[in-house]
Amino acid sequence: MIHLPPYNPIIQQIESSLTKEKQVNWKVLRLDLIDEITGGNKLFKLKYNLQEAKKTGLPVLTFGGAFSNHIIATAKACSLNTISCIGIIRGEKPTELNHVLKAAEEFGMKLHFVSREEYRRRGDAGYQNELQNKFGQQLIIPEGGGNKIGVKGCMEILKPIEEEFDFIFTPVGSGGTLAGLALAAPSKTKVIGIAVLKGENYLEQSVKDLIGKKHATHWSINHHYHFGGYANWNYELMEFINKFKSLNGIQLEQIYSGKLFFAVNDLLKNNFFPAESKIMCLHTGGLFSSKLLTQNLLK
């Protein structure tokens, strides 16, 4: 048994002149409200990975960048469950740790900084063997928690939700959340991922690999709203985030959720959805990691 925050789904209605004009029903699944750090989609990706760590008695080793939601969520979740963990961090160690890495260390994660060139090898079996030899046997969780055990957890996102939707949207980084939704959603539902990085074809293949031979509902990835790539944004996106919060009371960030909601709003404007469509977007959290960036850009 592992200890993680409880999941009691909160679904919020979005009402605007645009939803009225286009005659659609737009709702948000507020996964961000579960917990600032271990909530969002990370709760589901980590659940069965940590159960496996507890079962085997192995410490956890995982990967991420300096502002990684996954790194801080793993650090806190491991702390809650007295599991040792190591974070392989992309890039040289800074003279002063940012708020994400500082918090990860405070939760007990041991940080190991590697060059960007070495970090590119994170998915190679040979490199992972090198890490096992260096640090001892570990349960390795991939960057973003995007493995089949993580997908199993993401399938549970929709489990307590009785209402059915025509469209379900999620941001896509590693593909695990999209794969879980596609496996769990009703057959009439279209599950659409909004890519937050440049990864056409690569992301599709990642999702296919995670789904495997299991039956999944119709899913696709839209690559038109990454704003130039991962962690890239512009004034138009930040202005949208600011306006969306003032109208709906929902804080977004510029890496994942901001791009997702910008995309759905733009698709609405351009008549993508038939009248009477029922749409649900996942707010997957990530606010802690991007907090300082968002605050600075909205000043």
GROMACS .gro file of C-alpha atoms in nm:
model
  299
    1MET     CA    1   0.000   0.000   0.000
    2ILE     CA    2   0.135   0.340  -0.092
    3HIS     CA    3   0.038   0.685   0.032
    4LEU     CA    4  -0.073   0.944  -0.225
    5PRO     CA    5  -0.337   1.221  -0.220
    6PRO     CA    6  -0.697   1.098  -0.272
    7TYR     CA    7  -0.865   1.150  -0.608
    8ASN     CA    8  -1.211   1.304  -0.588
    9PRO     CA    9  -1.276   1.446  -0.938
   10ILE     CA   10  -1.372   1.813  -0.964
   11ILE     CA   11  -1.520   1.912  -1.300
   12GLN     CA   12  -1.564   2.282  -1.372
   13GLN     CA   13  -1.787   2.434  -1.637
   14ILE     CA   14  -1.640   2.692  -1.876
   15GLU     CA   15  -1.898   2.946  -1.986
   16SER     CA   16  -1.815   3.223  -2.227
   17SER     CA   17  -1.960   3.414  -2.517
   18LEU     CA   18  -1.767   3.174  -2.743
   19THR     CA   19  -1.918   2.855  -2.597
   20LYS     CA   20  -2.265   3.012  -2.625
   21GLU     CA   21  -2.204   3.126  -2.982
   22LYS     CA   22  -2.074   2.782  -3.089
   23GLN     CA   23  -2.334   2.596  -2.877
   24VAL     CA   24  -2.088   2.363  -2.707
   25ASN     CA   25  -2.048   2.235  -2.354
   26TRP     CA   26  -1.688   2.282  -2.233
   27LYS     CA   27  -1.571   2.141  -1.901
   28VAL     CA   28  -1.239   2.108  -1.721
   29LEU     CA   29  -1.127   1.813  -1.512
   30ARG     CA   30  -0.929   1.987  -1.238
   31LEU     CA   31  -0.653   1.735  -1.169
   32ASP     CA   32  -0.444   2.034  -1.062
   33LEU     CA   33  -0.653   2.063  -0.745
   34ILE     CA   34  -0.553   1.718  -0.615
   35ASP     CA   35  -0.219   1.848  -0.487
   36GLU     CA   36   0.014   2.123  -0.604
   37ILE     CA   37   0.309   1.884  -0.646
   38THR     CA   38   0.192   1.522  -0.657
   39GLY     CA   39  -0.143   1.601  -0.819
   40GLY     CA   40  -0.223   1.643  -1.186
   41ASN     CA   41  -0.148   1.349  -1.413
   42LYS     CA   42   0.166   1.270  -1.209
   43LEU     CA   43  -0.045   1.111  -0.935
   44PHE     CA   44  -0.166   0.847  -1.180
   45LYS     CA   45   0.165   0.792  -1.358
   46LEU     CA   46   0.347   0.734  -1.029
   47LYS     CA   47   0.088   0.521  -0.850
   48TYR     CA   48   0.177   0.177  -0.987
   49ASN     CA   49   0.543   0.261  -1.040
   50LEU     CA   50   0.576   0.331  -0.668
   51GLN     CA   51   0.373   0.023  -0.582
   52GLU     CA   52   0.629  -0.176  -0.778
   53ALA     CA   53   0.914  -0.003  -0.592
   54LYS     CA   54   0.751  -0.090  -0.258
   55LYS     CA   55   0.689  -0.448  -0.365
   56THR     CA   56   1.048  -0.505  -0.482
   57GLY     CA   57   1.211  -0.291  -0.216
   58LEU     CA   58   1.409  -0.109  -0.483
   59PRO     CA   59   1.496   0.261  -0.476
   60VAL     CA   60   1.374   0.472  -0.768
   61LEU     CA   61   1.585   0.636  -1.038
   62THR     CA   62   1.429   0.874  -1.287
   63PHE     CA   63   1.508   1.157  -1.528
   64GLY     CA   64   1.414   1.519  -1.589
   65GLY     CA   65   1.513   1.877  -1.658
   66ALA     CA   66   1.570   2.157  -1.410
   67PHE     CA   67   1.201   2.257  -1.405
   68SER     CA   68   1.059   1.905  -1.436
   69ASN     CA   69   0.712   1.842  -1.291
   70HIS     CA   70   0.798   1.474  -1.289
   71ILE     CA   71   1.117   1.520  -1.084
   72ILE     CA   72   0.951   1.717  -0.804
   73ALA     CA   73   0.641   1.493  -0.802
   74THR     CA   74   0.856   1.179  -0.781
   75ALA     CA   75   1.066   1.330  -0.503
   76LYS     CA   76   0.764   1.415  -0.289
   77ALA     CA   77   0.580   1.089  -0.361
   78CYS     CA   78   0.889   0.886  -0.270
   79SER     CA   79   0.925   1.089   0.049
   80LEU     CA   80   0.563   1.015   0.144
   81ASN     CA   81   0.635   0.645   0.100
   82THR     CA   82   0.989   0.627   0.244
   83ILE     CA   83   1.136   0.522  -0.090
   84SER     CA   84   1.489   0.637  -0.175
   85CYS     CA   85   1.520   0.811  -0.511
   86ILE     CA   86   1.776   0.952  -0.751
   87GLY     CA   87   1.708   1.215  -1.016
   88ILE     CA   88   1.926   1.227  -1.327
   89ILE     CA   89   1.908   1.596  -1.419
   90ARG     CA   90   1.979   1.733  -1.767
   91GLY     CA   91   2.259   1.991  -1.774
   92GLU     CA   92   2.541   2.112  -1.551
   93LYS     CA   93   2.477   2.172  -1.183
   94PRO     CA   94   2.395   2.541  -1.130
   95THR     CA   95   2.566   2.747  -0.861
   96GLU     CA   96   2.225   2.787  -0.699
   97LEU     CA   97   1.939   2.537  -0.733
   98ASN     CA   98   1.602   2.667  -0.855
   99HIS     CA   99   1.287   2.619  -0.646
  100VAL     CA  100   1.206   2.285  -0.812
  101LEU     CA  101   1.543   2.119  -0.757
  102LYS     CA  102   1.579   2.269  -0.410
  103ALA     CA  103   1.242   2.123  -0.309
  104ALA     CA  104   1.332   1.787  -0.466
  105GLU     CA  105   1.648   1.776  -0.255
  106GLU     CA  106   1.452   1.872   0.055
  107PHE     CA  107   1.218   1.577  -0.010
  108GLY     CA  108   1.526   1.354  -0.010
  109MET     CA  109   1.597   1.304  -0.380
  110LYS     CA  110   1.967   1.273  -0.465
  111LEU     CA  111   2.036   1.486  -0.771
  112HIS     CA  112   2.291   1.374  -1.029
  113PHE     CA  113   2.364   1.623  -1.306
  114VAL     CA  114   2.476   1.502  -1.650
  115SER     CA  115   2.566   1.671  -1.977
  116ARG     CA  116   2.293   1.717  -2.236
  117GLU     CA  117   2.480   1.474  -2.460
  118GLU     CA  118   2.478   1.206  -2.190
  119TYR     CA  119   2.114   1.281  -2.107
  120ARG     CA  120   2.011   1.197  -2.463
  121ARG     CA  121   2.106   0.836  -2.385
  122ARG     CA  122   1.849   0.812  -2.103
  123GLY     CA  123   1.634   0.560  -2.291
  124ASP     CA  124   1.921   0.333  -2.396
  125ALA     CA  125   1.939  -0.001  -2.217
  126GLY     CA  126   2.318   0.016  -2.216
  127TYR     CA  127   2.318   0.354  -2.044
  128GLN     CA  128   2.063   0.239  -1.790
  129ASN     CA  129   2.289  -0.058  -1.711
  130GLU     CA  130   2.575   0.188  -1.654
  131LEU     CA  131   2.356   0.377  -1.406
  132GLN     CA  132   2.264   0.053  -1.230
  133ASN     CA  133   2.633  -0.032  -1.197
  134LYS     CA  134   2.707   0.315  -1.062
  135PHE     CA  135   2.419   0.354  -0.817
  136GLY     CA  136   2.318  -0.007  -0.750
  137GLN     CA  137   2.000  -0.179  -0.861
  138GLN     CA  138   1.715   0.071  -0.907
  139LEU     CA  139   1.359   0.076  -1.034
  140ILE     CA  140   1.399   0.299  -1.338
  141ILE     CA  141   1.105   0.525  -1.424
  142PRO     CA  142   1.143   0.702  -1.761
  143GLU     CA  143   1.129   1.077  -1.804
  144GLY     CA  144   0.776   1.200  -1.747
  145GLY     CA  145   0.666   0.866  -1.602
  146GLY     CA  146   0.566   0.755  -1.951
  147ASN     CA  147   0.586   0.375  -1.924
  148LYS     CA  148   0.320   0.104  -1.941
  149ILE     CA  149   0.283   0.097  -1.562
  150GLY     CA  150   0.223   0.472  -1.573
  151VAL     CA  151  -0.037   0.422  -1.848
  152LYS     CA  152  -0.217   0.172  -1.623
  153GLY     CA  153  -0.252   0.449  -1.366
  154CYS     CA  154  -0.368   0.703  -1.623
  155MET     CA  155  -0.649   0.468  -1.725
  156GLU     CA  156  -0.799   0.538  -1.381
  157ILE     CA  157  -0.841   0.912  -1.447
  158LEU     CA  158  -1.181   0.857  -1.611
  159LYS     CA  159  -1.293   0.569  -1.388
  160PRO     CA  160  -1.506   0.770  -1.138
  161ILE     CA  161  -1.651   1.003  -1.405
  162GLU     CA  162  -1.999   0.898  -1.515
  163GLU     CA  163  -2.060   1.174  -1.769
  164GLU     CA  164  -1.957   1.092  -2.124
  165PHE     CA  165  -1.796   1.339  -2.361
  166ASP     CA  166  -1.759   1.368  -2.737
  167PHE     CA  167  -1.404   1.503  -2.705
  168ILE     CA  168  -1.142   1.469  -2.434
  169PHE     CA  169  -0.826   1.681  -2.459
  170THR     CA  170  -0.492   1.648  -2.281
  171PRO     CA  171  -0.150   1.804  -2.333
  172VAL     CA  172   0.110   1.559  -2.467
  173GLY     CA  173   0.475   1.546  -2.363
  174SER     CA  174   0.570   1.179  -2.332
  175GLY     CA  175   0.233   1.028  -2.436
  176GLY     CA  176   0.148   0.829  -2.124
  177THR     CA  177  -0.161   1.026  -2.026
  178LEU     CA  178  -0.299   1.021  -2.380
  179ALA     CA  179  -0.243   0.645  -2.404
  180GLY     CA  180  -0.424   0.586  -2.073
  181LEU     CA  181  -0.720   0.801  -2.176
  182ALA     CA  182  -0.744   0.631  -2.516
  183LEU     CA  183  -0.756   0.291  -2.346
  184ALA     CA  184  -1.018   0.397  -2.090
  185ALA     CA  185  -1.251   0.633  -2.279
  186PRO     CA  186  -1.586   0.517  -2.424
  187SER     CA  187  -1.572   0.415  -2.789
  188LYS     CA  188  -1.772   0.719  -2.905
  189THR     CA  189  -1.523   0.962  -2.749
  190LYS     CA  190  -1.244   1.118  -2.951
  191VAL     CA  191  -0.932   1.162  -2.738
  192ILE     CA  192  -0.707   1.438  -2.871
  193GLY     CA  193  -0.362   1.528  -2.748
  194ILE     CA  194  -0.216   1.875  -2.792
  195ALA     CA  195   0.158   1.838  -2.850
  196VAL     CA  196   0.363   2.077  -2.635
  197LEU     CA  197   0.687   1.997  -2.817
  198LYS     CA  198   0.804   1.934  -3.169
  199GLY     CA  199   0.754   1.561  -3.208
  200GLU     CA  200   0.537   1.477  -3.507
  201ASN     CA  201   0.544   1.102  -3.584
  202TYR     CA  202   0.773   1.043  -3.283
  203LEU     CA  203   0.491   1.118  -3.037
  204GLU     CA  204   0.241   0.910  -3.232
  205GLN     CA  205   0.479   0.614  -3.225
  206SER     CA  206   0.536   0.658  -2.851
  207VAL     CA  207   0.161   0.643  -2.785
  208LYS     CA  208   0.121   0.340  -3.012
  209ASP     CA  209   0.401   0.161  -2.826
  210LEU     CA  210   0.240   0.240  -2.489
  211ILE     CA  211  -0.103   0.120  -2.601
  212GLY     CA  212   0.040  -0.197  -2.754
  213LYS     CA  213  -0.215  -0.450  -2.878
  214LYS     CA  214  -0.492  -0.335  -2.643
  215HIS     CA  215  -0.812  -0.188  -2.786
  216ALA     CA  216  -0.821   0.193  -2.773
  217THR     CA  217  -1.079   0.448  -2.875
  218HIS     CA  218  -1.010   0.695  -3.157
  219TRP     CA  219  -0.714   0.915  -3.064
  220SER     CA  220  -0.497   1.170  -3.242
  221ILE     CA  221  -0.235   1.438  -3.173
  222ASN     CA  222  -0.260   1.798  -3.289
  223HIS     CA  223   0.084   1.948  -3.358
  224HIS     CA  224  -0.018   2.307  -3.433
  225TYR     CA  225   0.005   2.461  -3.086
  226HIS     CA  226   0.352   2.386  -2.948
  227PHE     CA  227   0.458   2.752  -2.999
  228GLY     CA  228   0.797   2.652  -3.140
  229GLY     CA  229   0.874   2.360  -2.910
  230TYR     CA  230   0.895   2.248  -2.549
  231ALA     CA  231   0.915   2.537  -2.300
  232ASN     CA  232   0.867   2.789  -2.586
  233TRP     CA  233   0.594   3.050  -2.565
  234ASN     CA  234   0.513   3.403  -2.676
  235TYR     CA  235   0.317   3.707  -2.563
  236GLU     CA  236  -0.005   3.584  -2.726
  237LEU     CA  237   0.001   3.268  -2.513
  238MET     CA  238   0.080   3.455  -2.191
  239GLU     CA  239  -0.196   3.707  -2.263
  240PHE     CA  240  -0.440   3.419  -2.312
  241ILE     CA  241  -0.333   3.257  -1.982
  242ASN     CA  242  -0.387   3.584  -1.798
  243LYS     CA  243  -0.727   3.645  -1.958
  244PHE     CA  244  -0.840   3.285  -1.902
  245LYS     CA  245  -0.766   3.314  -1.531
  246SER     CA  246  -0.952   3.643  -1.498
  247LEU     CA  247  -1.260   3.498  -1.673
  248ASN     CA  248  -1.266   3.148  -1.522
  249GLY     CA  249  -1.055   3.160  -1.205
  250ILE     CA  250  -0.829   2.883  -1.338
  251GLN     CA  251  -0.452   2.932  -1.330
  252LEU     CA  252  -0.272   2.784  -1.630
  253GLU     CA  253   0.099   2.762  -1.705
  254GLN     CA  254   0.285   2.814  -2.031
  255ILE     CA  255   0.442   2.468  -2.077
  256TYR     CA  256   0.141   2.233  -2.080
  257SER     CA  257  -0.202   2.356  -1.973
  258GLY     CA  258  -0.171   2.700  -2.133
  259LYS     CA  259  -0.104   2.549  -2.474
  260LEU     CA  260  -0.387   2.299  -2.429
  261PHE     CA  261  -0.653   2.555  -2.344
  262PHE     CA  262  -0.526   2.800  -2.606
  263ALA     CA  263  -0.562   2.520  -2.863
  264VAL     CA  264  -0.918   2.424  -2.763
  265ASN     CA  265  -1.023   2.790  -2.757
  266ASP     CA  266  -0.874   2.840  -3.105
  267LEU     CA  267  -1.041   2.523  -3.237
  268LEU     CA  268  -1.370   2.658  -3.101
  269LYS     CA  269  -1.320   2.985  -3.287
  270ASN     CA  270  -1.251   2.794  -3.608
  271ASN     CA  271  -1.565   2.574  -3.590
  272PHE     CA  272  -1.381   2.247  -3.522
  273PHE     CA  273  -1.659   2.120  -3.296
  274PRO     CA  274  -2.013   2.036  -3.414
  275ALA     CA  275  -2.292   2.215  -3.226
  276GLU     CA  276  -2.395   2.046  -2.899
  277SER     CA  277  -2.049   1.889  -2.858
  278LYS     CA  278  -1.950   1.791  -2.506
  279ILE     CA  279  -1.581   1.870  -2.447
  280MET     CA  280  -1.360   1.795  -2.149
  281CYS     CA  281  -1.005   1.920  -2.100
  282LEU     CA  282  -0.765   1.780  -1.844
  283HIS     CA  283  -0.582   2.036  -1.636
  284THR     CA  284  -0.279   1.820  -1.565
  285GLY     CA  285  -0.119   2.047  -1.304
  286GLY     CA  286   0.245   2.152  -1.324
  287LEU     CA  287   0.187   2.487  -1.157
  288PHE     CA  288   0.456   2.445  -0.891
  289SER     CA  289   0.734   2.386  -1.143
  290SER     CA  290   0.643   2.681  -1.364
  291LYS     CA  291   0.539   2.916  -1.082
  292LEU     CA  292   0.833   3.158  -1.095
  293LEU     CA  293   0.836   3.168  -1.476
  294THR     CA  294   0.465   3.244  -1.492
  295GLN     CA  295   0.481   3.510  -1.221
  296ASN     CA  296   0.774   3.685  -1.390
  297LEU     CA  297   0.610   3.684  -1.733
  298LEU     CA  298   0.275   3.812  -1.606
  299LYS     CA  299   0.421   4.109  -1.413
   0.00000   0.00000   0.00000
